[in-house]
Amino acid sequence: GAGVSQSPSNKVTEKGKDVELRCDPISGHTALYWYRQSLGQGLEFLIYFQGNSAPDKSGLPSDRFSAERTGGSVSTLTIQRTQQEDSAVYLCASSLGQFAPNTEAFFGQGTRLTVV
Amino acid sequence: AQSVAQPEDQVNVAEGNPLTVKCTYSVSGNPYLFWYVQYPNRGLQFLLKYITGDNLVKGSYGFEAEFNKSQTSFHLKKPSALVSDSALYFCAVRDPNRAGKLIFGQGTTLQVKP
């Protein structure tokens, strides 16, 4: 596609429910990143996929968070048993990856998650 | 471990004055450095990057940044600020030796007043 696409744009869920957030990266981009941004705050790194390599999961805040990337393209971030502190904007980005590390990442518009 | 620091939460300047948004980094090798801007309720937009070569790089909307290896800094600058430049600015670093992981600073809010 023309840009990074994220869905849904907004999600309101009840505490304790599971949610899935989707990211469709730019075609041909082998690297995909997930970040979390709390209200007006910085970008917290969550997870990084690079091609077929094992993902860097070092930023996932708890075992309630998981992500997968199927076929090297679309990625899904899953949050189980959501808590109110999970409320944030979840941003996805993609780039050409480690074989072109001098290239910038492109961001989607984000999914605003609200846990009530 | 690679890291980025933006020491100022907020920078206030008057329209027409020069602006500087500070960024320092830490990586094991030669860094790739980026600046992004986030306007209210919008996604992040790429502004400029330093890869190699000339220490002064120019980017979108009249912004530029100066790479200083000895001070491990990559400050964002603009000679004459506009009210429309008011936004949240992020510095980011990629260590080429760490498979492309991109790490961001905590962000600096730029407020340009008329």
PDB file of C-alpha atoms in Angstrom:
ATOM      1  CA  GLY A   1       0.000   0.000   0.000  1.00  0.00           C
ATOM      2  CA  ALA A   2       0.919   3.651  -0.110  1.00  0.00           C
ATOM      3  CA  GLY A   3       1.637   3.892   3.575  1.00  0.00           C
ATOM      4  CA  VAL A   4       1.522   2.008   6.856  1.00  0.00           C
ATOM      5  CA  SER A   5      -2.059   1.157   7.700  1.00  0.00           C
ATOM      6  CA  GLN A   6      -3.289   0.442  11.220  1.00  0.00           C
ATOM      7  CA  SER A   7      -6.670  -0.774  12.350  1.00  0.00           C
ATOM      8  CA  PRO A   8      -8.795  -0.021  14.171  1.00  0.00           C
ATOM      9  CA  SER A   9      -8.053   3.669  14.578  1.00  0.00           C
ATOM     10  CA  ASN A  10      -9.849   3.671  17.914  1.00  0.00           C
ATOM     11  CA  LYS A  11     -10.679   0.851  20.274  1.00  0.00           C
ATOM     12  CA  VAL A  12     -12.571   0.998  23.545  1.00  0.00           C
ATOM     13  CA  THR A  13     -12.543  -2.196  25.553  1.00  0.00           C
ATOM     14  CA  GLU A  14     -13.528  -3.336  28.995  1.00  0.00           C
ATOM     15  CA  LYS A  15     -10.895  -4.194  31.546  1.00  0.00           C
ATOM     16  CA  GLY A  16     -10.013  -7.859  31.349  1.00  0.00           C
ATOM     17  CA  LYS A  17     -10.893  -8.311  27.681  1.00  0.00           C
ATOM     18  CA  ASP A  18      -8.387  -9.242  24.991  1.00  0.00           C
ATOM     19  CA  VAL A  19      -7.697  -6.911  22.062  1.00  0.00           C
ATOM     20  CA  GLU A  20      -5.946  -7.303  18.729  1.00  0.00           C
ATOM     21  CA  LEU A  21      -4.357  -4.413  16.888  1.00  0.00           C
ATOM     22  CA  ARG A  22      -3.403  -4.760  13.257  1.00  0.00           C
ATOM     23  CA  CYS A  23      -0.599  -3.239  11.208  1.00  0.00           C
ATOM     24  CA  ASP A  24      -0.185  -3.488   7.455  1.00  0.00           C
ATOM     25  CA  PRO A  25       3.301  -2.234   6.542  1.00  0.00           C
ATOM     26  CA  ILE A  26       4.521  -0.687   3.331  1.00  0.00           C
ATOM     27  CA  SER A  27       4.986  -3.331   0.655  1.00  0.00           C
ATOM     28  CA  GLY A  28       8.582  -4.516   0.492  1.00  0.00           C
ATOM     29  CA  HIS A  29       9.514  -3.331   3.965  1.00  0.00           C
ATOM     30  CA  THR A  30      11.152  -6.143   5.863  1.00  0.00           C
ATOM     31  CA  ALA A  31      11.353  -4.374   9.216  1.00  0.00           C
ATOM     32  CA  LEU A  32       8.309  -3.686  11.368  1.00  0.00           C
ATOM     33  CA  TYR A  33       8.170  -1.960  14.740  1.00  0.00           C
ATOM     34  CA  TRP A  34       5.546  -1.516  17.422  1.00  0.00           C
ATOM     35  CA  TYR A  35       5.713   1.404  19.854  1.00  0.00           C
ATOM     36  CA  ARG A  36       3.419   2.656  22.590  1.00  0.00           C
ATOM     37  CA  GLN A  37       2.775   6.311  23.299  1.00  0.00           C
ATOM     38  CA  SER A  38       0.953   7.319  26.446  1.00  0.00           C
ATOM     39  CA  LEU A  39      -0.842  10.667  26.460  1.00  0.00           C
ATOM     40  CA  GLY A  40       1.614  13.335  25.344  1.00  0.00           C
ATOM     41  CA  GLN A  41       4.548  11.133  26.237  1.00  0.00           C
ATOM     42  CA  GLY A  42       7.465   9.595  24.413  1.00  0.00           C
ATOM     43  CA  LEU A  43       7.646   6.480  22.319  1.00  0.00           C
ATOM     44  CA  GLU A  44       8.095   3.260  24.226  1.00  0.00           C
ATOM     45  CA  PHE A  45       9.618   0.501  22.109  1.00  0.00           C
ATOM     46  CA  LEU A  46       7.644  -2.742  22.256  1.00  0.00           C
ATOM     47  CA  ILE A  47       8.812  -5.183  19.601  1.00  0.00           C
ATOM     48  CA  TYR A  48      10.796  -5.282  16.355  1.00  0.00           C
ATOM     49  CA  PHE A  49      10.528  -7.752  13.482  1.00  0.00           C
ATOM     50  CA  GLN A  50      13.241  -8.071  10.852  1.00  0.00           C
ATOM     51  CA  GLY A  51      12.526 -10.445   8.010  1.00  0.00           C
ATOM     52  CA  ASN A  52      12.561 -14.055   9.118  1.00  0.00           C
ATOM     53  CA  SER A  53      14.768 -13.415  12.137  1.00  0.00           C
ATOM     54  CA  ALA A  54      13.519 -13.954  15.661  1.00  0.00           C
ATOM     55  CA  PRO A  55      11.782 -10.752  16.786  1.00  0.00           C
ATOM     56  CA  ASP A  56      13.301  -8.465  19.388  1.00  0.00           C
ATOM     57  CA  LYS A  57      10.698  -8.637  22.142  1.00  0.00           C
ATOM     58  CA  SER A  58      12.745  -6.800  24.735  1.00  0.00           C
ATOM     59  CA  GLY A  59      10.266  -3.948  25.058  1.00  0.00           C
ATOM     60  CA  LEU A  60       7.112  -5.920  25.759  1.00  0.00           C
ATOM     61  CA  PRO A  61       5.970  -4.778  29.230  1.00  0.00           C
ATOM     62  CA  SER A  62       4.443  -8.049  30.385  1.00  0.00           C
ATOM     63  CA  ASP A  63       3.517 -11.528  29.219  1.00  0.00           C
ATOM     64  CA  ARG A  64       0.027 -10.203  28.457  1.00  0.00           C
ATOM     65  CA  PHE A  65       1.520  -8.613  25.365  1.00  0.00           C
ATOM     66  CA  SER A  66       2.422 -10.606  22.275  1.00  0.00           C
ATOM     67  CA  ALA A  67       2.853  -9.943  18.595  1.00  0.00           C
ATOM     68  CA  GLU A  68       3.194 -11.936  15.446  1.00  0.00           C
ATOM     69  CA  ARG A  69       3.963 -11.188  11.867  1.00  0.00           C
ATOM     70  CA  THR A  70       2.545 -13.569   9.329  1.00  0.00           C
ATOM     71  CA  GLY A  71       4.227 -14.090   5.983  1.00  0.00           C
ATOM     72  CA  GLY A  72       6.623 -11.265   6.645  1.00  0.00           C
ATOM     73  CA  SER A  73       3.891  -8.709   6.118  1.00  0.00           C
ATOM     74  CA  VAL A  74       0.886  -7.979   8.319  1.00  0.00           C
ATOM     75  CA  SER A  75       1.473  -7.865  12.058  1.00  0.00           C
ATOM     76  CA  THR A  76      -0.940  -8.271  14.950  1.00  0.00           C
ATOM     77  CA  LEU A  77      -0.277  -6.985  18.465  1.00  0.00           C
ATOM     78  CA  THR A  78      -2.377  -8.811  21.041  1.00  0.00           C
ATOM     79  CA  ILE A  79      -3.002  -7.614  24.564  1.00  0.00           C
ATOM     80  CA  GLN A  80      -4.637 -10.160  26.851  1.00  0.00           C
ATOM     81  CA  ARG A  81      -6.631  -9.321  29.949  1.00  0.00           C
ATOM     82  CA  THR A  82      -6.344  -5.599  29.324  1.00  0.00           C
ATOM     83  CA  GLN A  83      -5.706  -3.229  32.200  1.00  0.00           C
ATOM     84  CA  GLN A  84      -6.386   0.495  32.446  1.00  0.00           C
ATOM     85  CA  GLU A  85      -2.670   1.244  32.272  1.00  0.00           C
ATOM     86  CA  ASP A  86      -2.654  -0.299  28.796  1.00  0.00           C
ATOM     87  CA  SER A  87      -4.595   2.734  27.549  1.00  0.00           C
ATOM     88  CA  ALA A  88      -2.347   4.488  25.020  1.00  0.00           C
ATOM     89  CA  VAL A  89      -1.773   5.038  21.337  1.00  0.00           C
ATOM     90  CA  TYR A  90      -0.110   2.054  19.727  1.00  0.00           C
ATOM     91  CA  LEU A  91       2.039   3.004  16.764  1.00  0.00           C
ATOM     92  CA  CYS A  92       3.360   0.739  14.056  1.00  0.00           C
ATOM     93  CA  ALA A  93       6.210   1.593  11.704  1.00  0.00           C
ATOM     94  CA  SER A  94       8.002  -0.148   8.874  1.00  0.00           C
ATOM     95  CA  SER A  95      11.276   0.318   7.057  1.00  0.00           C
ATOM     96  CA  LEU A  96      13.502  -1.395   4.536  1.00  0.00           C
ATOM     97  CA  GLY A  97      15.245  -3.062   7.421  1.00  0.00           C
ATOM     98  CA  GLN A  98      18.729  -4.187   8.270  1.00  0.00           C
ATOM     99  CA  PHE A  99      19.892  -4.335   4.662  1.00  0.00           C
ATOM    100  CA  ALA A 100      19.189  -0.617   4.360  1.00  0.00           C
ATOM    101  CA  PRO A 101      19.742   0.652   7.910  1.00  0.00           C
ATOM    102  CA  ASN A 102      20.264   4.186   6.652  1.00  0.00           C
ATOM    103  CA  THR A 103      16.640   4.473   5.616  1.00  0.00           C
ATOM    104  CA  GLU A 104      13.920   6.010   7.711  1.00  0.00           C
ATOM    105  CA  ALA A 105      10.933   4.283   9.216  1.00  0.00           C
ATOM    106  CA  PHE A 106       7.415   5.238   8.180  1.00  0.00           C
ATOM    107  CA  PHE A 107       4.664   5.381  10.763  1.00  0.00           C
ATOM    108  CA  GLY A 108       1.004   4.573  10.700  1.00  0.00           C
ATOM    109  CA  GLN A 109      -1.616   6.831  12.274  1.00  0.00           C
ATOM    110  CA  GLY A 110      -1.832   4.619  15.319  1.00  0.00           C
ATOM    111  CA  THR A 111      -4.558   2.848  17.249  1.00  0.00           C
ATOM    112  CA  ARG A 112      -5.905   4.685  20.265  1.00  0.00           C
ATOM    113  CA  LEU A 113      -6.750   2.069  22.883  1.00  0.00           C
ATOM    114  CA  THR A 114      -8.930   2.990  25.820  1.00  0.00           C
ATOM    115  CA  VAL A 115      -9.532   0.443  28.572  1.00  0.00           C
ATOM    116  CA  VAL A 116     -12.553   1.233  30.722  1.00  0.00           C
TER     117      VAL A 116
ATOM    118  CA  ALA B   1      23.057  -0.402  24.808  1.00  0.00           C
ATOM    119  CA  GLN B   2      21.901   2.276  22.445  1.00  0.00           C
ATOM    120  CA  SER B   3      19.972   5.198  23.875  1.00  0.00           C
ATOM    121  CA  VAL B   4      18.792   8.690  23.063  1.00  0.00           C
ATOM    122  CA  ALA B   5      18.254  11.617  25.407  1.00  0.00           C
ATOM    123  CA  GLN B   6      16.295  14.777  24.800  1.00  0.00           C
ATOM    124  CA  PRO B   7      17.082  16.879  27.869  1.00  0.00           C
ATOM    125  CA  GLU B   8      14.293  19.419  27.432  1.00  0.00           C
ATOM    126  CA  ASP B   9      10.637  18.487  27.844  1.00  0.00           C
ATOM    127  CA  GLN B  10       9.606  21.779  26.279  1.00  0.00           C
ATOM    128  CA  VAL B  11      11.230  24.565  24.283  1.00  0.00           C
ATOM    129  CA  ASN B  12       9.577  27.974  23.940  1.00  0.00           C
ATOM    130  CA  VAL B  13      10.584  30.443  21.255  1.00  0.00           C
ATOM    131  CA  ALA B  14       9.099  33.520  19.680  1.00  0.00           C
ATOM    132  CA  GLU B  15       8.101  33.430  16.045  1.00  0.00           C
ATOM    133  CA  GLY B  16      10.959  34.564  13.824  1.00  0.00           C
ATOM    134  CA  ASN B  17      13.634  33.610  16.335  1.00  0.00           C
ATOM    135  CA  PRO B  18      16.028  30.711  15.804  1.00  0.00           C
ATOM    136  CA  LEU B  19      15.200  27.455  17.536  1.00  0.00           C
ATOM    137  CA  THR B  20      17.239  24.530  18.795  1.00  0.00           C
ATOM    138  CA  VAL B  21      15.941  21.209  20.068  1.00  0.00           C
ATOM    139  CA  LYS B  22      18.642  19.150  21.723  1.00  0.00           C
ATOM    140  CA  CYS B  23      19.444  15.475  21.326  1.00  0.00           C
ATOM    141  CA  THR B  24      22.312  13.330  22.575  1.00  0.00           C
ATOM    142  CA  TYR B  25      22.866   9.663  21.849  1.00  0.00           C
ATOM    143  CA  SER B  26      24.804   6.625  22.907  1.00  0.00           C
ATOM    144  CA  VAL B  27      25.685   3.761  20.573  1.00  0.00           C
ATOM    145  CA  SER B  28      28.620   1.409  20.281  1.00  0.00           C
ATOM    146  CA  GLY B  29      29.485   2.289  16.706  1.00  0.00           C
ATOM    147  CA  ASN B  30      28.778   4.994  14.185  1.00  0.00           C
ATOM    148  CA  PRO B  31      25.142   5.996  14.549  1.00  0.00           C
ATOM    149  CA  TYR B  32      22.379   6.615  12.120  1.00  0.00           C
ATOM    150  CA  LEU B  33      20.343   9.529  13.506  1.00  0.00           C
ATOM    151  CA  PHE B  34      16.845  10.714  12.696  1.00  0.00           C
ATOM    152  CA  TRP B  35      14.426  13.481  13.635  1.00  0.00           C
ATOM    153  CA  TYR B  36      10.666  13.072  13.479  1.00  0.00           C
ATOM    154  CA  VAL B  37       7.827  15.508  14.155  1.00  0.00           C
ATOM    155  CA  GLN B  38       4.369  14.762  15.497  1.00  0.00           C
ATOM    156  CA  TYR B  39       1.632  17.332  15.046  1.00  0.00           C
ATOM    157  CA  PRO B  40      -1.414  17.094  17.362  1.00  0.00           C
ATOM    158  CA  ASN B  41      -3.501  14.002  16.698  1.00  0.00           C
ATOM    159  CA  ARG B  42      -1.251  12.979  13.836  1.00  0.00           C
ATOM    160  CA  GLY B  43       1.274  10.237  13.223  1.00  0.00           C
ATOM    161  CA  LEU B  44       5.021  10.753  13.196  1.00  0.00           C
ATOM    162  CA  GLN B  45       6.547  12.358  10.130  1.00  0.00           C
ATOM    163  CA  PHE B  46      10.177  12.018   9.112  1.00  0.00           C
ATOM    164  CA  LEU B  47      12.126  15.311   9.048  1.00  0.00           C
ATOM    165  CA  LEU B  48      15.755  14.475   8.343  1.00  0.00           C
ATOM    166  CA  LYS B  49      18.561  12.018   8.958  1.00  0.00           C
ATOM    167  CA  TYR B  50      22.306  11.776   9.365  1.00  0.00           C
ATOM    168  CA  ILE B  51      24.036   8.767   7.893  1.00  0.00           C
ATOM    169  CA  THR B  52      27.530   9.897   6.962  1.00  0.00           C
ATOM    170  CA  GLY B  53      29.363  12.804   5.372  1.00  0.00           C
ATOM    171  CA  ASP B  54      28.569  16.454   5.986  1.00  0.00           C
ATOM    172  CA  ASN B  55      27.790  17.077   9.641  1.00  0.00           C
ATOM    173  CA  LEU B  56      25.046  19.560   8.774  1.00  0.00           C
ATOM    174  CA  VAL B  57      22.022  17.915   7.244  1.00  0.00           C
ATOM    175  CA  LYS B  58      18.986  19.682   5.845  1.00  0.00           C
ATOM    176  CA  GLY B  59      15.465  18.365   5.938  1.00  0.00           C
ATOM    177  CA  SER B  60      11.822  19.201   5.492  1.00  0.00           C
ATOM    178  CA  TYR B  61      10.140  22.503   6.410  1.00  0.00           C
ATOM    179  CA  GLY B  62      13.437  24.402   6.647  1.00  0.00           C
ATOM    180  CA  PHE B  63      14.817  22.308   9.487  1.00  0.00           C
ATOM    181  CA  GLU B  64      18.434  21.256   9.754  1.00  0.00           C
ATOM    182  CA  ALA B  65      20.493  19.302  12.246  1.00  0.00           C
ATOM    183  CA  GLU B  66      24.132  19.234  13.184  1.00  0.00           C
ATOM    184  CA  PHE B  67      25.934  16.000  13.968  1.00  0.00           C
ATOM    185  CA  ASN B  68      28.727  16.364  16.512  1.00  0.00           C
ATOM    186  CA  LYS B  69      30.601  13.132  17.086  1.00  0.00           C
ATOM    187  CA  SER B  70      32.784  14.375  19.938  1.00  0.00           C
ATOM    188  CA  GLN B  71      29.751  15.581  21.870  1.00  0.00           C
ATOM    189  CA  THR B  72      27.554  12.693  20.688  1.00  0.00           C
ATOM    190  CA  SER B  73      24.857  15.194  19.794  1.00  0.00           C
ATOM    191  CA  PHE B  74      22.434  15.753  16.949  1.00  0.00           C
ATOM    192  CA  HIS B  75      20.611  19.006  17.688  1.00  0.00           C
ATOM    193  CA  LEU B  76      17.700  20.109  15.515  1.00  0.00           C
ATOM    194  CA  LYS B  77      17.742  23.723  14.368  1.00  0.00           C
ATOM    195  CA  LYS B  78      15.797  26.225  12.340  1.00  0.00           C
ATOM    196  CA  PRO B  79      16.928  29.793  11.643  1.00  0.00           C
ATOM    197  CA  SER B  80      13.481  31.351  11.923  1.00  0.00           C
ATOM    198  CA  ALA B  81      10.650  29.624  13.780  1.00  0.00           C
ATOM    199  CA  LEU B  82       7.021  29.626  12.650  1.00  0.00           C
ATOM    200  CA  VAL B  83       3.937  29.237  14.827  1.00  0.00           C
ATOM    201  CA  SER B  84       3.089  26.226  12.672  1.00  0.00           C
ATOM    202  CA  ASP B  85       6.315  24.532  13.827  1.00  0.00           C
ATOM    203  CA  SER B  86       4.698  23.981  17.226  1.00  0.00           C
ATOM    204  CA  ALA B  87       4.644  20.224  17.687  1.00  0.00           C
ATOM    205  CA  LEU B  88       6.287  17.301  19.454  1.00  0.00           C
ATOM    206  CA  TYR B  89       9.755  16.446  18.154  1.00  0.00           C
ATOM    207  CA  PHE B  90      11.501  13.103  18.508  1.00  0.00           C
ATOM    208  CA  CYS B  91      15.126  12.194  17.997  1.00  0.00           C
ATOM    209  CA  ALA B  92      15.957   8.579  17.154  1.00  0.00           C
ATOM    210  CA  VAL B  93      19.082   6.476  16.767  1.00  0.00           C
ATOM    211  CA  ARG B  94      19.820   3.262  14.973  1.00  0.00           C
ATOM    212  CA  ASP B  95      22.939   1.296  15.671  1.00  0.00           C
ATOM    213  CA  PRO B  96      23.908  -0.360  12.383  1.00  0.00           C
ATOM    214  CA  ASN B  97      25.484  -3.172  14.374  1.00  0.00           C
ATOM    215  CA  ARG B  98      22.228  -4.068  16.109  1.00  0.00           C
ATOM    216  CA  ALA B  99      20.155  -5.232  13.157  1.00  0.00           C
ATOM    217  CA  GLY B 100      18.342  -1.988  12.611  1.00  0.00           C
ATOM    218  CA  LYS B 101      16.482  -1.495  15.880  1.00  0.00           C
ATOM    219  CA  LEU B 102      15.318   2.114  16.110  1.00  0.00           C
ATOM    220  CA  ILE B 103      15.260   3.785  19.524  1.00  0.00           C
ATOM    221  CA  PHE B 104      13.528   7.097  20.238  1.00  0.00           C
ATOM    222  CA  GLY B 105      14.097   9.830  22.777  1.00  0.00           C
ATOM    223  CA  GLN B 106      11.299  10.929  25.067  1.00  0.00           C
ATOM    224  CA  GLY B 107      10.327  13.850  22.870  1.00  0.00           C
ATOM    225  CA  THR B 108      10.454  17.642  23.163  1.00  0.00           C
ATOM    226  CA  THR B 109       7.433  19.877  22.810  1.00  0.00           C
ATOM    227  CA  LEU B 110       8.203  22.976  20.771  1.00  0.00           C
ATOM    228  CA  GLN B 111       5.974  25.953  21.416  1.00  0.00           C
ATOM    229  CA  VAL B 112       6.358  28.882  19.032  1.00  0.00           C
ATOM    230  CA  LYS B 113       4.502  32.011  20.121  1.00  0.00           C
ATOM    231  CA  PRO B 114       3.458  34.846  17.826  1.00  0.00           C
TER     232      PRO B 114
END
